[in-house]
DNA sequence: CTGTTAGCGCGTTCAG
DNA sequence: CTGAACGCGCTAACAG
């Protein structure tokens, strides 16, 4: 029978099955920016995990970081998506709350929003900031600048909180800059910093992409690294280990976060009553060649 | 009326509509590898174009470059996908032919397969190879190596054909290497090349990621670039312009290819009888700092 | 244990 | 011009 079906080229119609079963076995994955090497990495592992569990992945790129854009999501939430992994959350975005209130299974991945009763999978970013500052202080740095991402992202906020806890006023408030999570932003802020008077001896960048931008700017101005200036990033994307960079960075276990985000969402979909979890993964320092004692 | 619907939180059920209308307004996009910066770039623009046209994007990552894996695709082809953009085609893969025979709208993007009656959107890769060789010959190079991708990809084949057409035996057959499209492959092959006797004076890499891997290996061995060795890539991914690299490369108009791939697929879906097109976009040389005259 | 049927929520069609 | 009924293809429930 099944062989006959096979021969006739029969394929069960998924759409009909979806209608009947009231689910689609498709989940959405929202990323802020697909050109930033971190997210493809995250996406690849989330994708693999979801596909292995029999779910398809609908990609949702939110390039403008606009909040509350439920209207576009609604198109996808007319029962055609079983759930959503959100890695675009900002502290002021209400989209996750709206979706959650509607009973749509969501998981906040990488970035978090405080006070929301949903599953969260992230790194211990406060500890990450502490680790970065501890490393620079241990090397003897006393004048540290920070080139961060948008203030409204939890990663920037938590990493900065952690760094300040340890470094105190060795990171002076006027040496903290906020911009996008891009090479260009790291490049521009570092350049301005080094062309001003009294450049810092070390820079904490909110992620590796910014750090590499800063590294490029410093080299372009003839600075030697880490001799003239130390630079530390976060994430440990593959590029950080390339010989041209050899970037010291606070590693987060992106793969574990990706896999866990996928699993949590599947759990939530298959049992909406299961208890809410907040997974916070440990971080670790990866020392390479962009940090050293100040002159 | 509509306001009332709005208030009651009514959302039309897409799945039911899909069943009725016999289409899903979801399009699949297959990429070989999401960690290679080129594909996120392509994906971002394809995504934007499709979303603007009212289609959702289902991401399909084919990490193992396995051919003929229709079984996994069948899951997606039970009417839950309206069409597919394939950027993973290899010369020996029969998946596209199978899908095409089943009447499923597909577009081959970036890579091509000869002799298949489907819409194709690619660069003029033969011209790209010619341009690279012409540039190196113009600088006076007479001993050129090539670090390419898999032989079964049309991009590697065409770029190599073009380069050989111009360079002739200045690219000797034993100096042509095939590997993956990765930083690691570029790094390993370049390293072996430079540690052997009689290293070449120039390297053509099949894409920018390989080229940057080669660049890293050369620097690691103390080579100065372009003084000791010239390196040229293909694609012009954003990273190629970063100060640490300043890579000379043959640019392809990835954005145009992405947008056109999306549009062609939509056309094909909405009018299956429209004539088959083969778009071949022009390329251009982007000269930066990794090529120069040989010693 | 096998075969039949109802209905998922839409859009379309056909009757009023 | 408005409203009821049908059917897309499947699965679950139910009858034989």
mmCIF file of C-alpha atoms in Angstrom, chain B:
data_model
loop_
_atom_site.group_PDB
_atom_site.id
_atom_site.type_symbol
_atom_site.label_atom_id
_atom_site.label_comp_id
_atom_site.label_asym_id
_atom_site.label_seq_id
_atom_site.Cartn_x
_atom_site.Cartn_y
_atom_site.Cartn_z
ATOM 1 C CA UNK B 1 -16.867 45.508 11.270
ATOM 2 C CA UNK B 2 -13.151 45.208 10.849
ATOM 3 C CA UNK B 3 -12.727 47.219 14.015
ATOM 4 C CA UNK B 4 -14.940 44.791 15.821
ATOM 5 C CA UNK B 5 -12.864 41.940 14.472
ATOM 6 C CA UNK B 6 -9.762 43.744 15.635
ATOM 7 C CA UNK B 7 -11.195 44.150 19.120
ATOM 8 C CA UNK B 8 -12.101 40.536 19.428
ATOM 9 C CA UNK B 9 -8.553 39.666 18.514
ATOM 10 C CA UNK B 10 -9.625 37.874 15.394
ATOM 11 C CA UNK B 11 -6.881 36.874 13.002
ATOM 12 C CA UNK B 12 -7.670 35.109 9.729
ATOM 13 C CA UNK B 13 -6.250 31.608 9.831
ATOM 14 C CA UNK B 14 -3.531 31.368 7.280
ATOM 15 C CA UNK B 15 -3.377 27.608 7.322
ATOM 16 C CA UNK B 16 -7.010 27.322 6.331
ATOM 17 C CA UNK B 17 -6.514 29.886 3.650
ATOM 18 C CA UNK B 18 -3.482 28.031 2.380
ATOM 19 C CA UNK B 19 -5.447 24.838 2.127
ATOM 20 C CA UNK B 20 -8.213 26.553 0.256
ATOM 21 C CA UNK B 21 -5.927 28.478 -2.079
ATOM 22 C CA UNK B 22 -3.488 25.644 -2.583
ATOM 23 C CA UNK B 23 -0.463 27.706 -1.765
ATOM 24 C CA UNK B 24 1.388 28.741 1.327
ATOM 25 C CA UNK B 25 3.118 31.994 0.518
ATOM 26 C CA UNK B 26 6.211 30.478 2.041
ATOM 27 C CA UNK B 27 9.368 30.099 0.026
ATOM 28 C CA UNK B 28 12.368 27.974 0.943
ATOM 29 C CA UNK B 29 15.894 29.265 0.610
ATOM 30 C CA UNK B 30 18.685 26.683 0.568
ATOM 31 C CA UNK B 31 22.186 27.747 1.526
ATOM 32 C CA UNK B 32 25.191 25.453 1.867
ATOM 33 C CA UNK B 33 26.719 27.108 4.853
ATOM 34 C CA UNK B 34 25.524 29.905 7.018
ATOM 35 C CA UNK B 35 28.872 30.578 8.680
ATOM 36 C CA UNK B 36 30.413 31.727 5.427
ATOM 37 C CA UNK B 37 29.806 35.480 5.372
ATOM 38 C CA UNK B 38 28.719 35.408 1.749
ATOM 39 C CA UNK B 39 25.512 33.509 2.378
ATOM 40 C CA UNK B 40 24.121 35.599 5.208
ATOM 41 C CA UNK B 41 24.629 38.567 2.920
ATOM 42 C CA UNK B 42 22.766 36.838 0.105
ATOM 43 C CA UNK B 43 20.104 35.603 2.495
ATOM 44 C CA UNK B 44 19.499 39.043 3.971
ATOM 45 C CA UNK B 45 18.654 40.554 0.601
ATOM 46 C CA UNK B 46 16.636 37.582 -0.616
ATOM 47 C CA UNK B 47 14.742 37.693 2.650
ATOM 48 C CA UNK B 48 13.985 41.370 2.408
ATOM 49 C CA UNK B 49 12.708 41.052 -1.136
ATOM 50 C CA UNK B 50 10.505 38.065 -0.376
ATOM 51 C CA UNK B 51 9.037 39.567 2.780
ATOM 52 C CA UNK B 52 8.271 42.763 0.884
ATOM 53 C CA UNK B 53 6.356 40.667 -1.640
ATOM 54 C CA UNK B 54 4.322 38.986 1.095
ATOM 55 C CA UNK B 55 6.212 35.712 1.289
ATOM 56 C CA UNK B 56 7.724 34.156 4.380
ATOM 57 C CA UNK B 57 11.138 32.542 4.209
ATOM 58 C CA UNK B 58 11.855 29.019 5.361
ATOM 59 C CA UNK B 59 15.558 28.543 5.909
ATOM 60 C CA UNK B 60 17.132 25.330 4.705
ATOM 61 C CA UNK B 61 20.781 24.806 5.543
ATOM 62 C CA UNK B 62 22.538 21.960 3.791
ATOM 63 C CA UNK B 63 25.778 21.714 5.691
ATOM 64 C CA UNK B 64 27.023 18.478 4.248
ATOM 65 C CA UNK B 65 26.655 19.439 0.613
ATOM 66 C CA UNK B 66 24.988 16.141 0.068
ATOM 67 C CA UNK B 67 23.325 15.724 -3.225
ATOM 68 C CA UNK B 68 20.022 14.177 -4.095
ATOM 69 C CA UNK B 69 18.673 14.558 -0.646
ATOM 70 C CA UNK B 70 15.129 14.870 -1.819
ATOM 71 C CA UNK B 71 13.829 12.926 1.143
ATOM 72 C CA UNK B 72 14.388 15.777 3.536
ATOM 73 C CA UNK B 73 13.011 18.206 1.040
ATOM 74 C CA UNK B 74 9.902 16.185 0.510
ATOM 75 C CA UNK B 75 8.880 17.081 4.005
ATOM 76 C CA UNK B 76 8.840 20.615 2.857
ATOM 77 C CA UNK B 77 7.307 19.915 -0.497
ATOM 78 C CA UNK B 78 4.008 18.578 0.607
ATOM 79 C CA UNK B 79 2.464 21.852 -0.522
ATOM 80 C CA UNK B 80 3.894 23.753 2.385
ATOM 81 C CA UNK B 81 6.396 25.582 0.211
ATOM 82 C CA UNK B 82 5.488 27.513 -2.915
ATOM 83 C CA UNK B 83 8.977 27.413 -4.326
ATOM 84 C CA UNK B 84 12.653 27.180 -3.614
ATOM 85 C CA UNK B 85 15.759 29.247 -4.158
ATOM 86 C CA UNK B 86 18.766 26.965 -4.366
ATOM 87 C CA UNK B 87 22.248 28.305 -3.804
ATOM 88 C CA UNK B 88 23.706 24.911 -2.979
ATOM 89 C CA UNK B 89 23.693 23.376 -6.446
ATOM 90 C CA UNK B 90 26.646 21.228 -7.397
ATOM 91 C CA UNK B 91 27.370 20.058 -10.913
ATOM 92 C CA UNK B 92 26.424 16.508 -9.994
ATOM 93 C CA UNK B 93 23.390 17.196 -7.846
ATOM 94 C CA UNK B 94 20.141 15.899 -9.237
ATOM 95 C CA UNK B 95 17.858 17.433 -6.634
ATOM 96 C CA UNK B 96 17.087 20.478 -8.779
ATOM 97 C CA UNK B 97 16.183 18.279 -11.728
ATOM 98 C CA UNK B 98 13.929 16.127 -9.582
ATOM 99 C CA UNK B 99 12.150 19.126 -8.126
ATOM 100 C CA UNK B 100 11.814 20.719 -11.517
ATOM 101 C CA UNK B 101 10.305 17.562 -12.967
ATOM 102 C CA UNK B 102 7.773 17.560 -10.176
ATOM 103 C CA UNK B 103 6.733 20.993 -11.275
ATOM 104 C CA UNK B 104 8.019 22.776 -8.217
ATOM 105 C CA UNK B 105 9.117 26.329 -8.966
ATOM 106 C CA UNK B 106 12.841 26.669 -8.349
ATOM 107 C CA UNK B 107 15.537 29.201 -9.068
ATOM 108 C CA UNK B 108 19.240 28.387 -9.129
ATOM 109 C CA UNK B 109 21.047 31.248 -7.466
ATOM 110 C CA UNK B 110 24.793 31.992 -7.448
ATOM 111 C CA UNK B 111 25.722 28.476 -8.542
ATOM 112 C CA UNK B 112 24.420 26.813 -11.661
ATOM 113 C CA UNK B 113 23.947 23.426 -13.284
ATOM 114 C CA UNK B 114 24.348 23.222 -17.059
ATOM 115 C CA UNK B 115 21.627 21.794 -19.208
ATOM 116 C CA UNK B 116 18.773 22.276 -16.795
ATOM 117 C CA UNK B 117 15.728 24.151 -17.993
ATOM 118 C CA UNK B 118 15.226 26.320 -14.925
ATOM 119 C CA UNK B 119 15.653 29.963 -14.026
ATOM 120 C CA UNK B 120 19.232 30.802 -13.169
ATOM 121 C CA UNK B 121 20.643 33.918 -11.570
ATOM 122 C CA UNK B 122 24.419 34.080 -11.321
ATOM 123 C CA UNK B 123 27.476 36.180 -12.016
ATOM 124 C CA UNK B 124 29.590 35.870 -15.101
ATOM 125 C CA UNK B 125 32.132 33.732 -13.319
ATOM 126 C CA UNK B 126 34.220 32.971 -16.381
ATOM 127 C CA UNK B 127 34.687 36.708 -16.847
ATOM 128 C CA UNK B 128 35.499 36.962 -13.144
ATOM 129 C CA UNK B 129 38.286 34.406 -13.490
ATOM 130 C CA UNK B 130 39.591 36.202 -16.562
ATOM 131 C CA UNK B 131 39.602 39.505 -14.731
ATOM 132 C CA UNK B 132 41.571 38.088 -11.811
ATOM 133 C CA UNK B 133 44.166 36.526 -14.108
ATOM 134 C CA UNK B 134 44.393 39.630 -16.249
ATOM 135 C CA UNK B 135 45.074 41.710 -13.163
ATOM 136 C CA UNK B 136 47.859 39.432 -11.923
ATOM 137 C CA UNK B 137 49.416 39.120 -15.374
ATOM 138 C CA UNK B 138 49.310 42.883 -15.734
ATOM 139 C CA UNK B 139 51.346 43.150 -12.553
ATOM 140 C CA UNK B 140 53.930 40.776 -14.018
ATOM 141 C CA UNK B 141 53.179 37.514 -12.218
ATOM 142 C CA UNK B 142 54.327 34.370 -13.998
ATOM 143 C CA UNK B 143 53.858 31.757 -11.337
ATOM 144 C CA UNK B 144 50.337 31.724 -9.994
ATOM 145 C CA UNK B 145 48.679 29.190 -7.697
ATOM 146 C CA UNK B 146 44.949 28.684 -7.289
ATOM 147 C CA UNK B 147 43.205 27.671 -4.075
ATOM 148 C CA UNK B 148 39.725 26.780 -5.172
ATOM 149 C CA UNK B 149 36.521 25.365 -3.731
ATOM 150 C CA UNK B 150 35.066 21.954 -4.556
ATOM 151 C CA UNK B 151 35.492 21.025 -8.211
ATOM 152 C CA UNK B 152 31.826 20.186 -8.483
ATOM 153 C CA UNK B 153 30.692 23.761 -7.906
ATOM 154 C CA UNK B 154 30.113 25.860 -10.984
ATOM 155 C CA UNK B 155 31.647 28.928 -9.390
ATOM 156 C CA UNK B 156 34.985 27.204 -8.859
ATOM 157 C CA UNK B 157 34.856 25.597 -12.276
ATOM 158 C CA UNK B 158 33.962 28.764 -14.184
ATOM 159 C CA UNK B 159 36.356 31.039 -12.324
ATOM 160 C CA UNK B 160 39.151 28.570 -12.957
ATOM 161 C CA UNK B 161 38.256 28.204 -16.619
ATOM 162 C CA UNK B 162 38.344 31.972 -17.016
ATOM 163 C CA UNK B 163 41.632 32.332 -15.185
ATOM 164 C CA UNK B 164 43.282 29.593 -17.238
ATOM 165 C CA UNK B 165 42.028 31.097 -20.470
ATOM 166 C CA UNK B 166 44.027 34.223 -19.733
ATOM 167 C CA UNK B 167 46.951 32.887 -17.714
ATOM 168 C CA UNK B 168 47.559 29.667 -19.637
ATOM 169 C CA UNK B 169 50.398 27.663 -18.127
ATOM 170 C CA UNK B 170 51.333 30.429 -15.749
ATOM 171 C CA UNK B 171 48.830 28.584 -13.593
ATOM 172 C CA UNK B 172 50.341 25.127 -13.720
ATOM 173 C CA UNK B 173 47.968 22.211 -13.060
ATOM 174 C CA UNK B 174 49.896 20.990 -10.026
ATOM 175 C CA UNK B 175 49.396 24.390 -8.459
ATOM 176 C CA UNK B 176 45.627 24.180 -8.497
ATOM 177 C CA UNK B 177 44.129 22.979 -5.228
ATOM 178 C CA UNK B 178 40.579 22.127 -4.335
ATOM 179 C CA UNK B 179 39.076 22.289 -0.859
ATOM 180 C CA UNK B 180 36.143 23.767 0.976
ATOM 181 C CA UNK B 181 35.081 27.376 0.812
ATOM 182 C CA UNK B 182 36.499 28.066 4.260
ATOM 183 C CA UNK B 183 39.082 30.195 5.994
ATOM 184 C CA UNK B 184 40.659 27.022 7.262
ATOM 185 C CA UNK B 185 41.090 25.565 3.786
ATOM 186 C CA UNK B 186 42.665 28.760 2.486
ATOM 187 C CA UNK B 187 44.946 28.849 5.495
ATOM 188 C CA UNK B 188 46.066 25.223 5.171
ATOM 189 C CA UNK B 189 46.664 25.259 1.423
ATOM 190 C CA UNK B 190 48.532 28.543 1.494
ATOM 191 C CA UNK B 191 50.698 27.357 4.343
ATOM 192 C CA UNK B 192 51.659 24.188 2.487
ATOM 193 C CA UNK B 193 52.341 26.192 -0.637
ATOM 194 C CA UNK B 194 54.627 28.666 1.115
ATOM 195 C CA UNK B 195 56.485 25.999 3.068
ATOM 196 C CA UNK B 196 57.216 24.022 -0.091
ATOM 197 C CA UNK B 197 60.094 24.902 -2.337
ATOM 198 C CA UNK B 198 59.590 27.541 -5.005
ATOM 199 C CA UNK B 199 56.449 29.249 -3.640
ATOM 200 C CA UNK B 200 54.334 31.083 -6.231
ATOM 201 C CA UNK B 201 54.335 34.869 -6.458
ATOM 202 C CA UNK B 202 50.558 35.118 -6.534
ATOM 203 C CA UNK B 203 47.502 33.207 -5.361
ATOM 204 C CA UNK B 204 44.025 33.232 -6.810
ATOM 205 C CA UNK B 205 41.517 32.120 -4.191
ATOM 206 C CA UNK B 206 38.052 30.897 -5.154
ATOM 207 C CA UNK B 207 36.390 33.334 -2.775
ATOM 208 C CA UNK B 208 37.199 35.995 -0.204
ATOM 209 C CA UNK B 209 36.932 33.674 2.764
ATOM 210 C CA UNK B 210 39.605 31.390 1.311
ATOM 211 C CA UNK B 211 41.666 34.432 0.320
ATOM 212 C CA UNK B 212 41.587 35.783 3.866
ATOM 213 C CA UNK B 213 42.599 32.389 5.197
ATOM 214 C CA UNK B 214 45.539 32.415 2.782
ATOM 215 C CA UNK B 215 46.402 35.969 3.812
ATOM 216 C CA UNK B 216 46.437 34.943 7.465
ATOM 217 C CA UNK B 217 48.701 31.981 6.735
ATOM 218 C CA UNK B 218 51.126 34.093 4.719
ATOM 219 C CA UNK B 219 51.364 36.721 7.450
ATOM 220 C CA UNK B 220 51.822 34.044 10.058
ATOM 221 C CA UNK B 221 54.847 32.770 8.130
ATOM 222 C CA UNK B 222 56.283 36.263 8.016
ATOM 223 C CA UNK B 223 55.465 37.027 4.420
ATOM 224 C CA UNK B 224 54.736 40.624 3.609
ATOM 225 C CA UNK B 225 51.801 41.281 1.323
ATOM 226 C CA UNK B 226 51.789 42.180 -1.483
ATOM 227 C CA UNK B 227 55.595 42.435 -1.420
ATOM 228 C CA UNK B 228 56.315 38.745 -1.071
ATOM 229 C CA UNK B 229 53.101 37.374 -2.427
ATOM 230 C CA UNK B 230 49.901 38.709 -4.013
ATOM 231 C CA UNK B 231 46.483 37.358 -3.109
ATOM 232 C CA UNK B 232 43.199 37.952 -4.907
ATOM 233 C CA UNK B 233 39.741 36.719 -3.988
ATOM 234 C CA UNK B 234 36.228 36.763 -5.363
ATOM 235 C CA UNK B 235 32.905 38.181 -4.076
ATOM 236 C CA UNK B 236 33.876 41.340 -2.186
ATOM 237 C CA UNK B 237 32.183 40.487 1.062
ATOM 238 C CA UNK B 238 32.082 43.378 3.549
ATOM 239 C CA UNK B 239 35.018 41.968 5.484
ATOM 240 C CA UNK B 240 37.262 42.257 2.430
ATOM 241 C CA UNK B 241 37.373 46.036 2.865
ATOM 242 C CA UNK B 242 38.303 45.934 6.553
ATOM 243 C CA UNK B 243 41.617 47.559 7.272
ATOM 244 C CA UNK B 244 43.227 44.356 8.492
ATOM 245 C CA UNK B 245 42.673 42.801 5.086
ATOM 246 C CA UNK B 246 42.168 45.397 2.373
ATOM 247 C CA UNK B 247 41.736 42.497 0.012
ATOM 248 C CA UNK B 248 41.896 42.877 -3.748
ATOM 249 C CA UNK B 249 38.949 40.956 -5.100
ATOM 250 C CA UNK B 250 36.690 40.435 -8.068
ATOM 251 C CA UNK B 251 33.405 41.848 -6.898
ATOM 252 C CA UNK B 252 30.129 40.230 -7.763
ATOM 253 C CA UNK B 253 26.884 42.087 -7.326
ATOM 254 C CA UNK B 254 25.492 39.861 -4.622
ATOM 255 C CA UNK B 255 22.649 42.171 -3.829
ATOM 256 C CA UNK B 256 21.448 42.240 -7.429
ATOM 257 C CA UNK B 257 21.645 38.446 -7.569
ATOM 258 C CA UNK B 258 19.719 38.123 -4.324
ATOM 259 C CA UNK B 259 16.971 40.503 -5.382
ATOM 260 C CA UNK B 260 16.693 39.034 -8.850
ATOM 261 C CA UNK B 261 16.583 35.465 -7.509
ATOM 262 C CA UNK B 262 13.664 36.395 -5.306
ATOM 263 C CA UNK B 263 11.837 38.192 -8.102
ATOM 264 C CA UNK B 264 12.354 35.403 -10.600
ATOM 265 C CA UNK B 265 10.997 32.855 -8.174
ATOM 266 C CA UNK B 266 7.930 34.960 -7.453
ATOM 267 C CA UNK B 267 7.341 35.396 -11.180
ATOM 268 C CA UNK B 268 7.667 31.677 -11.731
ATOM 269 C CA UNK B 269 5.272 30.897 -8.889
ATOM 270 C CA UNK B 270 2.680 33.351 -10.058
ATOM 271 C CA UNK B 271 3.004 32.422 -13.710
ATOM 272 C CA UNK B 272 4.520 28.969 -14.190
ATOM 273 C CA UNK B 273 4.419 29.379 -17.951
ATOM 274 C CA UNK B 274 6.573 32.493 -18.148
ATOM 275 C CA UNK B 275 9.721 32.015 -20.205
ATOM 276 C CA UNK B 276 12.819 30.625 -18.527
ATOM 277 C CA UNK B 277 15.534 33.167 -17.925
ATOM 278 C CA UNK B 278 19.264 32.942 -17.354
ATOM 279 C CA UNK B 279 20.577 36.140 -15.770
ATOM 280 C CA UNK B 280 24.327 36.543 -15.785
ATOM 281 C CA UNK B 281 25.542 39.612 -13.921
ATOM 282 C CA UNK B 282 28.737 41.457 -14.776
ATOM 283 C CA UNK B 283 31.622 41.470 -12.343
ATOM 284 C CA UNK B 284 34.262 44.088 -11.621
ATOM 285 C CA UNK B 285 37.736 44.271 -10.157
ATOM 286 C CA UNK B 286 38.082 45.930 -6.756
ATOM 287 C CA UNK B 287 41.735 46.791 -6.287
ATOM 288 C CA UNK B 288 42.936 47.076 -2.738
ATOM 289 C CA UNK B 289 46.251 46.288 -1.048
ATOM 290 C CA UNK B 290 46.879 42.562 -1.377
ATOM 291 C CA UNK B 291 48.139 42.555 -4.950
ATOM 292 C CA UNK B 292 51.219 44.157 -6.438
ATOM 293 C CA UNK B 293 54.151 43.398 -8.736
ATOM 294 C CA UNK B 294 56.284 40.377 -7.835
ATOM 295 C CA UNK B 295 59.757 40.816 -6.381
#
